[in-house]
Amino acid sequence: MSQDQHKDKPWGGRFSEPTDAFVERFTASVGFDRRLYRADITGSIAHATMLAKTGILTEDECSQIVGGLEDIGKTIEAGEFTWSVSLEDVHMNIEAALTAKIGAVGKKLHTGRSRNDQVATDIRLYLRDGIDAVCGGIREVQKGILTLAEKEVETIMPGFTHLQTAQPVSFAHHLLAWFEMLQRDYGRMQDCRARMNVSPLGAAALAGTSFPIDRELTARLLGFDKPAANSLDAVSDRDFAIEFTAAASLLMTHLSRISEELVIWTSAQFDFIDLPDRFCTGSSIMPQKKNPDVPELVRGKTGRVNGHLVALLTLMKGQPLAYNKDNQEDKEPLFDTLDTISDCLKAFADMIPTIRTKKDNMRAAALKGFATATDLADYLVRTGLPFRDAHEVVGKAVAFGIDKGRDLSELTLDELQAFSPDIREDVFAVLSLEGSLNARNHIGGTAPAQVRQAIASARKAI
Ligand code: ARG
């Protein structure tokens, strides 16, 4: 390394020895932040346009800069750009390439700007697109859920609490619960996007700039709602990265819970559903195996996203205002979170509509475990018995059924009347699975009529 290599650094003026080779690699971010190149170029074009509109640059200087940046964008997209670690990050790589391309006028681009407001702008632009793609992915999964639900309104399965048979439900009703989880995830992503959408440009290093800039203009050109109100906050705020990752963690938590159900339901013990072979893999030793790898992996990847959330929270907790180099560490967790949730959403959108239900097995399972015991208690309440007494009576009937190895619906009228003389022949309609479902005929209930309406309003909501 030559003694005056630091002279090539955009900040080399006050330095008298070159950067240590290890430190150069240690402090560089270009290996991962080059992903921001499109946002960086878009932000720079807006900045240059503003500099010309305010008379800080001439129109001619601006159009040379914009033309140069556009060419650099094409070179990067063609895979022909040479990234240099000694130029540290995406911002200085692109700026150096600009000056190499258009000459000294390229050096004027950074007037009234710092990498601090530049990077804060770039990540927001990048993440804004990322959130839009994630929201599209959530919608695809929701559509898949509704497509499956439409076919499964009449499919009856046991609903669980404590993973013990509780009450029969429509499988479509269960699927609509997944839909609601994702609906909240969508809302959280939108909330994050709205709060994030302010422009840091003009904050410069931390205190603003002495040039007569127009922050409203750059904000408008970049599709931000307004300029960030405080220059110190503008360059140091990474709340949006934390909010996004928190929303992503919750999204992953939902996908993980759904995955867990798919894993349970595909087991030989439950055998409620079948996943197509293309979403499963086999075992190298056990020939009979078909493992639900996709849901298992989604469940597993939840851990890394949760880890990224903790990393970002920890990254920020000790930072004084304003920008600190610590912030360079925001990118990898953010990018990996984006990649991970995008992949998981894609896997789910492809897989969910292909789920095949084993209706007979689901029905048989619903007939075990005294799933209609609450219906019998409700029946007795309608004959005038207080609910607590009805609960006691049905508890005894269940104990009798367990002893005989028969469900409540399989007991004779005589046997049932031994527990309460108020029980009549019409009880068997109440004890049937269909009777149980149809009885829950209110908003949010599992009666097929309600489920059909819920599917229709869900379709409208997305
Ligand atoms: N690569 C840096 C980052 O990601 C860009 C900002 C650097 N600013 C500075 N003053 N060193 O945060």
mmCIF file with all atom_site columns, C-alpha atoms in Angstrom, residues 67-210:
data_model
loop_
_atom_site.group_PDB
_atom_site.id
_atom_site.type_symbol
_atom_site.label_atom_id
_atom_site.label_alt_id
_atom_site.label_comp_id
_atom_site.label_asym_id
_atom_site.label_entity_id
_atom_site.label_seq_id
_atom_site.pdbx_PDB_ins_code
_atom_site.Cartn_x
_atom_site.Cartn_y
_atom_site.Cartn_z
_atom_site.occupancy
_atom_site.B_iso_or_equiv
_atom_site.pdbx_formal_charge
_atom_site.auth_seq_id
_atom_site.auth_comp_id
_atom_site.auth_asym_id
_atom_site.auth_atom_id
_atom_site.pdbx_PDB_model_num
ATOM 1   C CA . GLY A 1 67  ? -27.003 11.547  -16.640 1.00 0.00 ? 67  GLY A CA 1
ATOM 2   C CA . GLY A 1 68  ? -23.898 10.140  -14.985 1.00 0.00 ? 68  GLY A CA 1
ATOM 3   C CA . LEU A 1 69  ? -25.884 8.606   -12.133 1.00 0.00 ? 69  LEU A CA 1
ATOM 4   C CA . GLU A 1 70  ? -28.343 7.020   -14.546 1.00 0.00 ? 70  GLU A CA 1
ATOM 5   C CA . ASP A 1 71  ? -25.475 5.451   -16.505 1.00 0.00 ? 71  ASP A CA 1
ATOM 6   C CA . ILE A 1 72  ? -23.926 4.143   -13.300 1.00 0.00 ? 72  ILE A CA 1
ATOM 7   C CA . GLY A 1 73  ? -27.279 2.565   -12.397 1.00 0.00 ? 73  GLY A CA 1
ATOM 8   C CA . LYS A 1 74  ? -27.273 0.733   -15.722 1.00 0.00 ? 74  LYS A CA 1
ATOM 9   C CA . THR A 1 75  ? -23.679 -0.410  -15.262 1.00 0.00 ? 75  THR A CA 1
ATOM 10  C CA . ILE A 1 76  ? -24.519 -1.813  -11.821 1.00 0.00 ? 76  ILE A CA 1
ATOM 11  C CA . GLU A 1 77  ? -27.622 -3.556  -13.145 1.00 0.00 ? 77  GLU A CA 1
ATOM 12  C CA . ALA A 1 78  ? -25.555 -5.109  -15.939 1.00 0.00 ? 78  ALA A CA 1
ATOM 13  C CA . GLY A 1 79  ? -23.200 -6.498  -13.283 1.00 0.00 ? 79  GLY A CA 1
ATOM 14  C CA . GLU A 1 80  ? -20.326 -4.494  -14.728 1.00 0.00 ? 80  GLU A CA 1
ATOM 15  C CA . PHE A 1 81  ? -19.633 -2.142  -11.839 1.00 0.00 ? 81  PHE A CA 1
ATOM 16  C CA . THR A 1 82  ? -16.413 -2.607  -9.880  1.00 0.00 ? 82  THR A CA 1
ATOM 17  C CA . TRP A 1 83  ? -17.105 -2.223  -6.174  1.00 0.00 ? 83  TRP A CA 1
ATOM 18  C CA . SER A 1 84  ? -14.144 -1.176  -4.103  1.00 0.00 ? 84  SER A CA 1
ATOM 19  C CA . VAL A 1 85  ? -13.734 -1.950  -0.411  1.00 0.00 ? 85  VAL A CA 1
ATOM 20  C CA . SER A 1 86  ? -11.324 0.944   -0.042  1.00 0.00 ? 86  SER A CA 1
ATOM 21  C CA . LEU A 1 87  ? -14.226 3.232   -0.929  1.00 0.00 ? 87  LEU A CA 1
ATOM 22  C CA . GLU A 1 88  ? -15.999 1.839   2.121   1.00 0.00 ? 88  GLU A CA 1
ATOM 23  C CA . ASP A 1 89  ? -19.663 1.955   1.241   1.00 0.00 ? 89  ASP A CA 1
ATOM 24  C CA . VAL A 1 90  ? -22.215 2.161   -1.554  1.00 0.00 ? 90  VAL A CA 1
ATOM 25  C CA . HIS A 1 91  ? -22.403 5.949   -1.278  1.00 0.00 ? 91  HIS A CA 1
ATOM 26  C CA . MET A 1 92  ? -18.702 6.655   -1.813  1.00 0.00 ? 92  MET A CA 1
ATOM 27  C CA . ASN A 1 93  ? -18.400 3.969   -4.486  1.00 0.00 ? 93  ASN A CA 1
ATOM 28  C CA . ILE A 1 94  ? -21.117 5.574   -6.556  1.00 0.00 ? 94  ILE A CA 1
ATOM 29  C CA . GLU A 1 95  ? -19.859 9.112   -5.945  1.00 0.00 ? 95  GLU A CA 1
ATOM 30  C CA . ALA A 1 96  ? -16.312 8.161   -6.959  1.00 0.00 ? 96  ALA A CA 1
ATOM 31  C CA . ALA A 1 97  ? -17.621 6.440   -10.087 1.00 0.00 ? 97  ALA A CA 1
ATOM 32  C CA . LEU A 1 98  ? -19.589 9.578   -10.927 1.00 0.00 ? 98  LEU A CA 1
ATOM 33  C CA . THR A 1 99  ? -16.526 11.786  -10.710 1.00 0.00 ? 99  THR A CA 1
ATOM 34  C CA . ALA A 1 100 ? -14.495 9.290   -12.715 1.00 0.00 ? 100 ALA A CA 1
ATOM 35  C CA . LYS A 1 101 ? -17.203 9.401   -15.359 1.00 0.00 ? 101 LYS A CA 1
ATOM 36  C CA . ILE A 1 102 ? -18.160 13.082  -15.648 1.00 0.00 ? 102 ILE A CA 1
ATOM 37  C CA . GLY A 1 103 ? -15.128 14.797  -14.122 1.00 0.00 ? 103 GLY A CA 1
ATOM 38  C CA . ALA A 1 104 ? -14.867 17.479  -11.464 1.00 0.00 ? 104 ALA A CA 1
ATOM 39  C CA . VAL A 1 105 ? -18.564 18.419  -11.582 1.00 0.00 ? 105 VAL A CA 1
ATOM 40  C CA . GLY A 1 106 ? -19.285 15.059  -9.952  1.00 0.00 ? 106 GLY A CA 1
ATOM 41  C CA . LYS A 1 107 ? -17.602 16.382  -6.832  1.00 0.00 ? 107 LYS A CA 1
ATOM 42  C CA . LYS A 1 108 ? -20.358 18.981  -6.465  1.00 0.00 ? 108 LYS A CA 1
ATOM 43  C CA . LEU A 1 109 ? -23.104 16.406  -5.823  1.00 0.00 ? 109 LEU A CA 1
ATOM 44  C CA . HIS A 1 110 ? -22.300 16.200  -2.133  1.00 0.00 ? 110 HIS A CA 1
ATOM 45  C CA . THR A 1 111 ? -22.929 19.946  -1.598  1.00 0.00 ? 111 THR A CA 1
ATOM 46  C CA . GLY A 1 112 ? -25.305 20.459  1.343   1.00 0.00 ? 112 GLY A CA 1
ATOM 47  C CA . ARG A 1 113 ? -25.439 16.758  2.093   1.00 0.00 ? 113 ARG A CA 1
ATOM 48  C CA . SER A 1 114 ? -23.706 14.190  4.289   1.00 0.00 ? 114 SER A CA 1
ATOM 49  C CA . ARG A 1 115 ? -23.591 10.428  4.134   1.00 0.00 ? 115 ARG A CA 1
ATOM 50  C CA . ASN A 1 116 ? -25.572 10.620  7.364   1.00 0.00 ? 116 ASN A CA 1
ATOM 51  C CA . ASP A 1 117 ? -28.743 12.041  5.823   1.00 0.00 ? 117 ASP A CA 1
ATOM 52  C CA . GLN A 1 118 ? -27.956 10.130  2.633   1.00 0.00 ? 118 GLN A CA 1
ATOM 53  C CA . VAL A 1 119 ? -27.922 6.699   4.250   1.00 0.00 ? 119 VAL A CA 1
ATOM 54  C CA . ALA A 1 120 ? -30.966 7.512   6.402   1.00 0.00 ? 120 ALA A CA 1
ATOM 55  C CA . THR A 1 121 ? -32.783 8.399   3.171   1.00 0.00 ? 121 THR A CA 1
ATOM 56  C CA . ASP A 1 122 ? -31.571 5.339   1.282   1.00 0.00 ? 122 ASP A CA 1
ATOM 57  C CA . ILE A 1 123 ? -32.714 2.824   3.881   1.00 0.00 ? 123 ILE A CA 1
ATOM 58  C CA . ARG A 1 124 ? -36.126 4.444   4.087   1.00 0.00 ? 124 ARG A CA 1
ATOM 59  C CA . LEU A 1 125 ? -36.547 4.311   0.316   1.00 0.00 ? 125 LEU A CA 1
ATOM 60  C CA . TYR A 1 126 ? -35.337 0.725   0.218   1.00 0.00 ? 126 TYR A CA 1
ATOM 61  C CA . LEU A 1 127 ? -37.513 -0.411  3.089   1.00 0.00 ? 127 LEU A CA 1
ATOM 62  C CA . ARG A 1 128 ? -40.554 1.384   1.715   1.00 0.00 ? 128 ARG A CA 1
ATOM 63  C CA . ASP A 1 129 ? -40.345 -0.772  -1.425  1.00 0.00 ? 129 ASP A CA 1
ATOM 64  C CA . GLY A 1 130 ? -39.619 -3.772  0.766   1.00 0.00 ? 130 GLY A CA 1
ATOM 65  C CA . ILE A 1 131 ? -42.737 -3.177  2.846   1.00 0.00 ? 131 ILE A CA 1
ATOM 66  C CA . ASP A 1 132 ? -44.842 -2.816  -0.288  1.00 0.00 ? 132 ASP A CA 1
ATOM 67  C CA . ALA A 1 133 ? -43.548 -6.171  -1.526  1.00 0.00 ? 133 ALA A CA 1
ATOM 68  C CA . VAL A 1 134 ? -44.133 -7.785  1.881   1.00 0.00 ? 134 VAL A CA 1
ATOM 69  C CA . CYS A 1 135 ? -47.688 -6.441  1.958   1.00 0.00 ? 135 CYS A CA 1
ATOM 70  C CA . GLY A 1 136 ? -48.232 -7.927  -1.509  1.00 0.00 ? 136 GLY A CA 1
ATOM 71  C CA . GLY A 1 137 ? -46.903 -11.234 -0.158  1.00 0.00 ? 137 GLY A CA 1
ATOM 72  C CA . ILE A 1 138 ? -49.265 -11.133 2.820   1.00 0.00 ? 138 ILE A CA 1
ATOM 73  C CA . ARG A 1 139 ? -52.183 -10.544 0.455   1.00 0.00 ? 139 ARG A CA 1
ATOM 74  C CA . GLU A 1 140 ? -51.159 -13.558 -1.652  1.00 0.00 ? 140 GLU A CA 1
ATOM 75  C CA . VAL A 1 141 ? -51.183 -15.801 1.419   1.00 0.00 ? 141 VAL A CA 1
ATOM 76  C CA . GLN A 1 142 ? -54.553 -14.382 2.459   1.00 0.00 ? 142 GLN A CA 1
ATOM 77  C CA . LYS A 1 143 ? -55.976 -15.078 -0.999  1.00 0.00 ? 143 LYS A CA 1
ATOM 78  C CA . GLY A 1 144 ? -54.677 -18.633 -0.775  1.00 0.00 ? 144 GLY A CA 1
ATOM 79  C CA . ILE A 1 145 ? -56.350 -19.048 2.594   1.00 0.00 ? 145 ILE A CA 1
ATOM 80  C CA . LEU A 1 146 ? -59.683 -17.800 1.234   1.00 0.00 ? 146 LEU A CA 1
ATOM 81  C CA . THR A 1 147 ? -59.465 -20.031 -1.838  1.00 0.00 ? 147 THR A CA 1
ATOM 82  C CA . LEU A 1 148 ? -59.045 -23.027 0.427   1.00 0.00 ? 148 LEU A CA 1
ATOM 83  C CA . ALA A 1 149 ? -61.701 -21.797 2.886   1.00 0.00 ? 149 ALA A CA 1
ATOM 84  C CA . GLU A 1 150 ? -64.310 -21.496 0.130   1.00 0.00 ? 150 GLU A CA 1
ATOM 85  C CA . LYS A 1 151 ? -63.995 -25.249 -0.482  1.00 0.00 ? 151 LYS A CA 1
ATOM 86  C CA . GLU A 1 152 ? -64.032 -26.231 3.191   1.00 0.00 ? 152 GLU A CA 1
ATOM 87  C CA . VAL A 1 153 ? -67.015 -24.468 4.774   1.00 0.00 ? 153 VAL A CA 1
ATOM 88  C CA . GLU A 1 154 ? -68.834 -27.768 5.417   1.00 0.00 ? 154 GLU A CA 1
ATOM 89  C CA . THR A 1 155 ? -65.724 -29.636 6.516   1.00 0.00 ? 155 THR A CA 1
ATOM 90  C CA . ILE A 1 156 ? -66.010 -30.330 10.229  1.00 0.00 ? 156 ILE A CA 1
ATOM 91  C CA . MET A 1 157 ? -63.035 -30.797 12.503  1.00 0.00 ? 157 MET A CA 1
ATOM 92  C CA . PRO A 1 158 ? -62.560 -30.734 16.256  1.00 0.00 ? 158 PRO A CA 1
ATOM 93  C CA . GLY A 1 159 ? -61.664 -27.287 17.531  1.00 0.00 ? 159 GLY A CA 1
ATOM 94  C CA . PHE A 1 160 ? -59.082 -27.427 20.298  1.00 0.00 ? 160 PHE A CA 1
ATOM 95  C CA . THR A 1 161 ? -58.209 -25.702 23.506  1.00 0.00 ? 161 THR A CA 1
ATOM 96  C CA . HIS A 1 162 ? -55.114 -27.011 25.308  1.00 0.00 ? 162 HIS A CA 1
ATOM 97  C CA . LEU A 1 163 ? -54.820 -29.213 22.197  1.00 0.00 ? 163 LEU A CA 1
ATOM 98  C CA . GLN A 1 164 ? -57.681 -31.249 23.699  1.00 0.00 ? 164 GLN A CA 1
ATOM 99  C CA . THR A 1 165 ? -60.917 -31.650 21.751  1.00 0.00 ? 165 THR A CA 1
ATOM 100 C CA . ALA A 1 166 ? -63.135 -28.712 22.679  1.00 0.00 ? 166 ALA A CA 1
ATOM 101 C CA . GLN A 1 167 ? -66.003 -28.081 20.236  1.00 0.00 ? 167 GLN A CA 1
ATOM 102 C CA . PRO A 1 168 ? -66.559 -28.905 16.587  1.00 0.00 ? 168 PRO A CA 1
ATOM 103 C CA . VAL A 1 169 ? -65.741 -26.159 14.094  1.00 0.00 ? 169 VAL A CA 1
ATOM 104 C CA . SER A 1 170 ? -65.830 -25.649 10.372  1.00 0.00 ? 170 SER A CA 1
ATOM 105 C CA . PHE A 1 171 ? -62.339 -26.045 8.901   1.00 0.00 ? 171 PHE A CA 1
ATOM 106 C CA . ALA A 1 172 ? -62.968 -22.840 6.933   1.00 0.00 ? 172 ALA A CA 1
ATOM 107 C CA . HIS A 1 173 ? -63.629 -21.089 10.231  1.00 0.00 ? 173 HIS A CA 1
ATOM 108 C CA . HIS A 1 174 ? -60.227 -22.205 11.457  1.00 0.00 ? 174 HIS A CA 1
ATOM 109 C CA . LEU A 1 175 ? -58.668 -20.916 8.230   1.00 0.00 ? 175 LEU A CA 1
ATOM 110 C CA . LEU A 1 176 ? -60.353 -17.548 8.712   1.00 0.00 ? 176 LEU A CA 1
ATOM 111 C CA . ALA A 1 177 ? -58.577 -17.233 12.063  1.00 0.00 ? 177 ALA A CA 1
ATOM 112 C CA . TRP A 1 178 ? -55.303 -17.391 10.124  1.00 0.00 ? 178 TRP A CA 1
ATOM 113 C CA . PHE A 1 179 ? -56.656 -14.726 7.787   1.00 0.00 ? 179 PHE A CA 1
ATOM 114 C CA . GLU A 1 180 ? -57.305 -12.389 10.726  1.00 0.00 ? 180 GLU A CA 1
ATOM 115 C CA . MET A 1 181 ? -53.770 -12.829 12.104  1.00 0.00 ? 181 MET A CA 1
ATOM 116 C CA . LEU A 1 182 ? -52.355 -11.827 8.732   1.00 0.00 ? 182 LEU A CA 1
ATOM 117 C CA . GLN A 1 183 ? -54.780 -8.936  8.455   1.00 0.00 ? 183 GLN A CA 1
ATOM 118 C CA . ARG A 1 184 ? -53.243 -7.433  11.600  1.00 0.00 ? 184 ARG A CA 1
ATOM 119 C CA . ASP A 1 185 ? -49.738 -8.063  10.226  1.00 0.00 ? 185 ASP A CA 1
ATOM 120 C CA . TYR A 1 186 ? -50.680 -6.150  7.098   1.00 0.00 ? 186 TYR A CA 1
ATOM 121 C CA . GLY A 1 187 ? -51.939 -3.259  9.214   1.00 0.00 ? 187 GLY A CA 1
ATOM 122 C CA . ARG A 1 188 ? -48.751 -3.175  11.280  1.00 0.00 ? 188 ARG A CA 1
ATOM 123 C CA . MET A 1 189 ? -46.626 -3.035  8.114   1.00 0.00 ? 189 MET A CA 1
ATOM 124 C CA . GLN A 1 190 ? -48.740 -0.149  6.827   1.00 0.00 ? 190 GLN A CA 1
ATOM 125 C CA . ASP A 1 191 ? -48.433 1.706   10.145  1.00 0.00 ? 191 ASP A CA 1
ATOM 126 C CA . CYS A 1 192 ? -44.661 1.309   10.025  1.00 0.00 ? 192 CYS A CA 1
ATOM 127 C CA . ARG A 1 193 ? -44.563 2.555   6.438   1.00 0.00 ? 193 ARG A CA 1
ATOM 128 C CA . ALA A 1 194 ? -46.612 5.643   7.264   1.00 0.00 ? 194 ALA A CA 1
ATOM 129 C CA . ARG A 1 195 ? -44.406 6.661   10.200  1.00 0.00 ? 195 ARG A CA 1
ATOM 130 C CA . MET A 1 196 ? -41.229 5.963   8.255   1.00 0.00 ? 196 MET A CA 1
ATOM 131 C CA . ASN A 1 197 ? -42.173 8.030   5.228   1.00 0.00 ? 197 ASN A CA 1
ATOM 132 C CA . VAL A 1 198 ? -40.437 11.326  6.110   1.00 0.00 ? 198 VAL A CA 1
ATOM 133 C CA . SER A 1 199 ? -37.377 12.733  4.383   1.00 0.00 ? 199 SER A CA 1
ATOM 134 C CA . PRO A 1 200 ? -34.069 13.048  6.258   1.00 0.00 ? 200 PRO A CA 1
ATOM 135 C CA . LEU A 1 201 ? -32.442 14.873  3.311   1.00 0.00 ? 201 LEU A CA 1
ATOM 136 C CA . GLY A 1 202 ? -31.210 18.309  4.304   1.00 0.00 ? 202 GLY A CA 1
ATOM 137 C CA . ALA A 1 203 ? -30.310 17.263  7.832   1.00 0.00 ? 203 ALA A CA 1
ATOM 138 C CA . ALA A 1 204 ? -26.796 16.850  6.376   1.00 0.00 ? 204 ALA A CA 1
ATOM 139 C CA . ALA A 1 205 ? -24.329 15.586  9.002   1.00 0.00 ? 205 ALA A CA 1
ATOM 140 C CA . LEU A 1 206 ? -26.542 16.477  11.977  1.00 0.00 ? 206 LEU A CA 1
ATOM 141 C CA . ALA A 1 207 ? -27.265 20.209  12.161  1.00 0.00 ? 207 ALA A CA 1
ATOM 142 C CA . GLY A 1 208 ? -28.548 21.071  8.694   1.00 0.00 ? 208 GLY A CA 1
ATOM 143 C CA . THR A 1 209 ? -26.648 22.976  6.029   1.00 0.00 ? 209 THR A CA 1
ATOM 144 C CA . SER A 1 210 ? -25.651 26.561  5.323   1.00 0.00 ? 210 SER A CA 1
#
